[in-house]
mmCIF file with all atom_site columns, C-alpha atoms in Angstrom:
data_model
loop_
_atom_site.group_PDB
_atom_site.id
_atom_site.type_symbol
_atom_site.label_atom_id
_atom_site.label_alt_id
_atom_site.label_comp_id
_atom_site.label_asym_id
_atom_site.label_entity_id
_atom_site.label_seq_id
_atom_site.pdbx_PDB_ins_code
_atom_site.Cartn_x
_atom_site.Cartn_y
_atom_site.Cartn_z
_atom_site.occupancy
_atom_site.B_iso_or_equiv
_atom_site.pdbx_formal_charge
_atom_site.auth_seq_id
_atom_site.auth_comp_id
_atom_site.auth_asym_id
_atom_site.auth_atom_id
_atom_site.pdbx_PDB_model_num
ATOM 1   C CA . ARG A 1 1   ? 129.903 187.455 99.617  1.00 0.00 ? 1   ARG A CA 1
ATOM 2   C CA . ASP A 1 2   ? 128.314 184.426 101.217 1.00 0.00 ? 2   ASP A CA 1
ATOM 3   C CA . SER A 1 3   ? 126.809 185.095 104.654 1.00 0.00 ? 3   SER A CA 1
ATOM 4   C CA . HIS A 1 4   ? 128.843 182.344 106.316 1.00 0.00 ? 4   HIS A CA 1
ATOM 5   C CA . LYS A 1 5   ? 132.097 183.823 104.986 1.00 0.00 ? 5   LYS A CA 1
ATOM 6   C CA . VAL A 1 6   ? 131.248 187.312 106.228 1.00 0.00 ? 6   VAL A CA 1
ATOM 7   C CA . ALA A 1 7   ? 130.258 185.921 109.654 1.00 0.00 ? 7   ALA A CA 1
ATOM 8   C CA . GLU A 1 8   ? 133.547 184.037 109.954 1.00 0.00 ? 8   GLU A CA 1
ATOM 9   C CA . SER A 1 9   ? 135.534 187.103 108.916 1.00 0.00 ? 9   SER A CA 1
ATOM 10  C CA . LEU A 1 10  ? 133.731 189.375 111.391 1.00 0.00 ? 10  LEU A CA 1
ATOM 11  C CA . ALA A 1 11  ? 134.077 186.839 114.188 1.00 0.00 ? 11  ALA A CA 1
ATOM 12  C CA . ALA A 1 12  ? 137.793 186.406 113.591 1.00 0.00 ? 12  ALA A CA 1
ATOM 13  C CA . GLY A 1 13  ? 138.394 190.143 113.272 1.00 0.00 ? 13  GLY A CA 1
ATOM 14  C CA . ASP A 1 14  ? 140.729 189.361 110.363 1.00 0.00 ? 14  ASP A CA 1
ATOM 15  C CA . GLU A 1 15  ? 140.124 192.545 108.451 1.00 0.00 ? 15  GLU A CA 1
ATOM 16  C CA . LYS A 1 16  ? 138.138 195.733 108.625 1.00 0.00 ? 16  LYS A CA 1
ATOM 17  C CA . PRO A 1 17  ? 134.929 195.209 106.636 1.00 0.00 ? 17  PRO A CA 1
ATOM 18  C CA . ASP A 1 18  ? 134.673 196.932 103.269 1.00 0.00 ? 18  ASP A CA 1
ATOM 19  C CA . PHE A 1 19  ? 130.975 197.615 103.921 1.00 0.00 ? 19  PHE A CA 1
ATOM 20  C CA . GLN A 1 20  ? 128.825 199.480 106.440 1.00 0.00 ? 20  GLN A CA 1
ATOM 21  C CA . VAL A 1 21  ? 125.688 197.345 106.235 1.00 0.00 ? 21  VAL A CA 1
ATOM 22  C CA . TRP A 1 22  ? 125.495 193.566 106.072 1.00 0.00 ? 22  TRP A CA 1
ATOM 23  C CA . LEU A 1 23  ? 122.245 191.763 105.231 1.00 0.00 ? 23  LEU A CA 1
ATOM 24  C CA . PRO A 1 24  ? 122.849 188.072 105.993 1.00 0.00 ? 24  PRO A CA 1
ATOM 25  C CA . ASP A 1 25  ? 120.336 185.510 104.796 1.00 0.00 ? 25  ASP A CA 1
ATOM 26  C CA . SER A 1 26  ? 119.545 184.570 108.416 1.00 0.00 ? 26  SER A CA 1
ATOM 27  C CA . GLU A 1 27  ? 120.010 185.989 111.902 1.00 0.00 ? 27  GLU A CA 1
ATOM 28  C CA . LEU A 1 28  ? 121.872 182.764 112.675 1.00 0.00 ? 28  LEU A CA 1
ATOM 29  C CA . TRP A 1 29  ? 124.927 184.292 111.002 1.00 0.00 ? 29  TRP A CA 1
ATOM 30  C CA . LEU A 1 30  ? 124.700 187.331 113.310 1.00 0.00 ? 30  LEU A CA 1
ATOM 31  C CA . GLU A 1 31  ? 124.918 184.999 116.295 1.00 0.00 ? 31  GLU A CA 1
ATOM 32  C CA . ARG A 1 32  ? 127.878 183.227 114.734 1.00 0.00 ? 32  ARG A CA 1
ATOM 33  C CA . ALA A 1 33  ? 129.619 186.544 114.025 1.00 0.00 ? 33  ALA A CA 1
ATOM 34  C CA . LYS A 1 34  ? 129.106 187.678 117.631 1.00 0.00 ? 34  LYS A CA 1
ATOM 35  C CA . GLY A 1 35  ? 129.801 184.291 119.184 1.00 0.00 ? 35  GLY A CA 1
ATOM 36  C CA . PHE A 1 36  ? 133.511 183.833 118.510 1.00 0.00 ? 36  PHE A CA 1
ATOM 37  C CA . GLY A 1 37  ? 136.234 185.640 120.429 1.00 0.00 ? 37  GLY A CA 1
ATOM 38  C CA . GLU A 1 38  ? 136.989 189.314 120.089 1.00 0.00 ? 38  GLU A CA 1
ATOM 39  C CA . GLY A 1 39  ? 135.929 189.921 116.515 1.00 0.00 ? 39  GLY A CA 1
ATOM 40  C CA . ILE A 1 40  ? 134.557 193.058 114.924 1.00 0.00 ? 40  ILE A CA 1
ATOM 41  C CA . PRO A 1 41  ? 131.469 194.372 116.787 1.00 0.00 ? 41  PRO A CA 1
ATOM 42  C CA . VAL A 1 42  ? 128.137 193.641 115.118 1.00 0.00 ? 42  VAL A CA 1
ATOM 43  C CA . SER A 1 43  ? 125.037 195.717 115.901 1.00 0.00 ? 43  SER A CA 1
ATOM 44  C CA . PRO A 1 44  ? 121.911 193.875 114.761 1.00 0.00 ? 44  PRO A CA 1
ATOM 45  C CA . SER A 1 45  ? 118.851 195.813 113.651 1.00 0.00 ? 45  SER A CA 1
ATOM 46  C CA . ASP A 1 46  ? 115.274 194.888 112.835 1.00 0.00 ? 46  ASP A CA 1
ATOM 47  C CA . SER A 1 47  ? 114.550 192.207 110.275 1.00 0.00 ? 47  SER A CA 1
ATOM 48  C CA . VAL A 1 48  ? 114.099 193.519 106.740 1.00 0.00 ? 48  VAL A CA 1
ATOM 49  C CA . ALA A 1 49  ? 112.737 190.355 105.115 1.00 0.00 ? 49  ALA A CA 1
ATOM 50  C CA . SER A 1 50  ? 111.590 186.812 105.792 1.00 0.00 ? 50  SER A CA 1
ATOM 51  C CA . SER A 1 51  ? 110.977 183.683 103.776 1.00 0.00 ? 51  SER A CA 1
ATOM 52  C CA . PRO A 1 52  ? 109.249 180.367 104.426 1.00 0.00 ? 52  PRO A CA 1
ATOM 53  C CA . VAL A 1 53  ? 111.168 177.145 104.895 1.00 0.00 ? 53  VAL A CA 1
ATOM 54  C CA . ALA A 1 54  ? 110.346 174.662 102.154 1.00 0.00 ? 54  ALA A CA 1
ATOM 55  C CA . LEU A 1 55  ? 111.106 170.998 101.719 1.00 0.00 ? 55  LEU A CA 1
ATOM 56  C CA . ALA A 1 56  ? 111.878 169.708 98.241  1.00 0.00 ? 56  ALA A CA 1
ATOM 57  C CA . MET A 1 57  ? 112.125 166.139 97.021  1.00 0.00 ? 57  MET A CA 1
ATOM 58  C CA . VAL A 1 58  ? 112.142 164.197 93.809  1.00 0.00 ? 58  VAL A CA 1
ATOM 59  C CA . PRO A 1 59  ? 108.680 163.104 92.576  1.00 0.00 ? 59  PRO A CA 1
ATOM 60  C CA . SER A 1 60  ? 109.266 159.415 93.335  1.00 0.00 ? 60  SER A CA 1
ATOM 61  C CA . ALA A 1 61  ? 110.036 160.197 96.993  1.00 0.00 ? 61  ALA A CA 1
ATOM 62  C CA . SER A 1 62  ? 106.998 162.450 97.373  1.00 0.00 ? 62  SER A CA 1
ATOM 63  C CA . ARG A 1 63  ? 104.756 159.718 95.925  1.00 0.00 ? 63  ARG A CA 1
ATOM 64  C CA . LYS A 1 64  ? 106.158 157.209 98.450  1.00 0.00 ? 64  LYS A CA 1
ATOM 65  C CA . LEU A 1 65  ? 105.051 159.573 101.208 1.00 0.00 ? 65  LEU A CA 1
ATOM 66  C CA . GLY A 1 66  ? 101.557 160.025 99.741  1.00 0.00 ? 66  GLY A CA 1
ATOM 67  C CA . TRP A 1 67  ? 101.924 163.651 98.704  1.00 0.00 ? 67  TRP A CA 1
ATOM 68  C CA . PRO A 1 68  ? 99.933  165.744 97.834  1.00 0.00 ? 68  PRO A CA 1
ATOM 69  C CA . GLU A 1 69  ? 97.065  164.009 99.638  1.00 0.00 ? 69  GLU A CA 1
ATOM 70  C CA . LYS A 1 70  ? 99.116  163.744 102.860 1.00 0.00 ? 70  LYS A CA 1
ATOM 71  C CA . THR A 1 71  ? 101.073 166.573 104.462 1.00 0.00 ? 71  THR A CA 1
ATOM 72  C CA . TYR A 1 72  ? 103.683 166.146 107.186 1.00 0.00 ? 72  TYR A CA 1
ATOM 73  C CA . SER A 1 73  ? 104.890 167.889 110.337 1.00 0.00 ? 73  SER A CA 1
ATOM 74  C CA . TRP A 1 74  ? 108.633 167.884 111.120 1.00 0.00 ? 74  TRP A CA 1
ATOM 75  C CA . ALA A 1 75  ? 108.027 165.068 113.634 1.00 0.00 ? 75  ALA A CA 1
ATOM 76  C CA . GLU A 1 76  ? 106.216 162.966 111.017 1.00 0.00 ? 76  GLU A CA 1
ATOM 77  C CA . LEU A 1 77  ? 109.024 163.551 108.529 1.00 0.00 ? 77  LEU A CA 1
ATOM 78  C CA . VAL A 1 78  ? 111.564 162.336 111.088 1.00 0.00 ? 78  VAL A CA 1
ATOM 79  C CA . ALA A 1 79  ? 109.464 159.181 111.572 1.00 0.00 ? 79  ALA A CA 1
ATOM 80  C CA . ALA A 1 80  ? 109.203 158.681 107.787 1.00 0.00 ? 80  ALA A CA 1
ATOM 81  C CA . LEU A 1 81  ? 112.979 158.963 107.494 1.00 0.00 ? 81  LEU A CA 1
ATOM 82  C CA . GLY A 1 82  ? 113.322 156.152 110.016 1.00 0.00 ? 82  GLY A CA 1
ATOM 83  C CA . SER A 1 83  ? 111.179 153.912 107.808 1.00 0.00 ? 83  SER A CA 1
ATOM 84  C CA . ASP A 1 84  ? 113.666 153.890 104.890 1.00 0.00 ? 84  ASP A CA 1
ATOM 85  C CA . ARG A 1 85  ? 110.982 155.204 102.501 1.00 0.00 ? 85  ARG A CA 1
ATOM 86  C CA . VAL A 1 86  ? 113.055 158.308 101.775 1.00 0.00 ? 86  VAL A CA 1
ATOM 87  C CA . ARG A 1 87  ? 116.596 159.566 102.299 1.00 0.00 ? 87  ARG A CA 1
ATOM 88  C CA . LEU A 1 88  ? 117.320 162.943 103.820 1.00 0.00 ? 88  LEU A CA 1
ATOM 89  C CA . GLY A 1 89  ? 119.706 165.377 102.209 1.00 0.00 ? 89  GLY A CA 1
ATOM 90  C CA . ALA A 1 90  ? 120.352 168.928 103.342 1.00 0.00 ? 90  ALA A CA 1
ATOM 91  C CA . ALA A 1 91  ? 122.580 171.835 102.509 1.00 0.00 ? 91  ALA A CA 1
ATOM 92  C CA . ASP A 1 92  ? 125.813 172.065 104.518 1.00 0.00 ? 92  ASP A CA 1
ATOM 93  C CA . PRO A 1 93  ? 124.775 173.622 107.873 1.00 0.00 ? 93  PRO A CA 1
ATOM 94  C CA . ALA A 1 94  ? 128.190 175.282 108.209 1.00 0.00 ? 94  ALA A CA 1
ATOM 95  C CA . ARG A 1 95  ? 127.564 177.282 105.020 1.00 0.00 ? 95  ARG A CA 1
ATOM 96  C CA . SER A 1 96  ? 123.796 177.426 104.576 1.00 0.00 ? 96  SER A CA 1
ATOM 97  C CA . ALA A 1 97  ? 121.193 178.968 106.859 1.00 0.00 ? 97  ALA A CA 1
ATOM 98  C CA . THR A 1 98  ? 118.559 176.656 105.379 1.00 0.00 ? 98  THR A CA 1
ATOM 99  C CA . GLY A 1 99  ? 120.744 173.624 106.122 1.00 0.00 ? 99  GLY A CA 1
ATOM 100 C CA . LEU A 1 100 ? 121.338 174.808 109.681 1.00 0.00 ? 100 LEU A CA 1
ATOM 101 C CA . LEU A 1 101 ? 117.669 175.618 110.252 1.00 0.00 ? 101 LEU A CA 1
ATOM 102 C CA . ALA A 1 102 ? 116.653 172.205 108.898 1.00 0.00 ? 102 ALA A CA 1
ATOM 103 C CA . LEU A 1 103 ? 119.043 170.517 111.318 1.00 0.00 ? 103 LEU A CA 1
ATOM 104 C CA . VAL A 1 104 ? 117.744 172.619 114.220 1.00 0.00 ? 104 VAL A CA 1
ATOM 105 C CA . GLY A 1 105 ? 114.131 171.867 113.241 1.00 0.00 ? 105 GLY A CA 1
ATOM 106 C CA . ILE A 1 106 ? 114.742 168.140 113.138 1.00 0.00 ? 106 ILE A CA 1
ATOM 107 C CA . GLY A 1 107 ? 116.544 168.262 116.478 1.00 0.00 ? 107 GLY A CA 1
ATOM 108 C CA . ALA A 1 108 ? 113.764 170.280 118.116 1.00 0.00 ? 108 ALA A CA 1
ATOM 109 C CA . SER A 1 109 ? 111.087 167.976 116.746 1.00 0.00 ? 109 SER A CA 1
ATOM 110 C CA . SER A 1 110 ? 112.919 164.894 117.949 1.00 0.00 ? 110 SER A CA 1
ATOM 111 C CA . ALA A 1 111 ? 113.460 166.436 121.389 1.00 0.00 ? 111 ALA A CA 1
ATOM 112 C CA . ARG A 1 112 ? 109.705 167.089 121.713 1.00 0.00 ? 112 ARG A CA 1
ATOM 113 C CA . GLN A 1 113 ? 109.109 163.387 121.074 1.00 0.00 ? 113 GLN A CA 1
ATOM 114 C CA . GLY A 1 114 ? 111.292 162.521 124.074 1.00 0.00 ? 114 GLY A CA 1
ATOM 115 C CA . GLY A 1 115 ? 113.931 159.868 124.319 1.00 0.00 ? 115 GLY A CA 1
ATOM 116 C CA . ASP A 1 116 ? 117.504 160.108 123.153 1.00 0.00 ? 116 ASP A CA 1
ATOM 117 C CA . SER A 1 117 ? 117.118 162.963 120.665 1.00 0.00 ? 117 SER A CA 1
ATOM 118 C CA . ASP A 1 118 ? 120.854 163.212 119.908 1.00 0.00 ? 118 ASP A CA 1
ATOM 119 C CA . THR A 1 119 ? 120.903 159.638 118.675 1.00 0.00 ? 119 THR A CA 1
ATOM 120 C CA . ARG A 1 120 ? 117.736 160.064 116.639 1.00 0.00 ? 120 ARG A CA 1
ATOM 121 C CA . VAL A 1 121 ? 118.995 163.202 114.903 1.00 0.00 ? 121 VAL A CA 1
ATOM 122 C CA . ALA A 1 122 ? 122.326 161.551 114.087 1.00 0.00 ? 122 ALA A CA 1
ATOM 123 C CA . ARG A 1 123 ? 120.738 158.602 112.268 1.00 0.00 ? 123 ARG A CA 1
#
């Protein structure tokens, strides 16, 4: 089952799990499972795997940004998005750890730049 669905089920305490071990695709889902009400107890363990975060875009967008000659930090990508050279799309953060992590990364990068980070992330 999808990690977000298991997290919601554990958090709500709707039903006794039909498993003894759950390997979500991100520890974010553990926090979500533990963070709501009086759900089913979750006992996290050590990480068993990790994967890098990657950014994908269509070739025309990457050329507009000068790739592969130029590489970008999260802060530079946020600035590029403000220039209308590219449009941002992300997986649904309510269902996807990568979508949620992308949103968190953009928010953290914007906050480090100072100013009204909530407004900048929402654009």
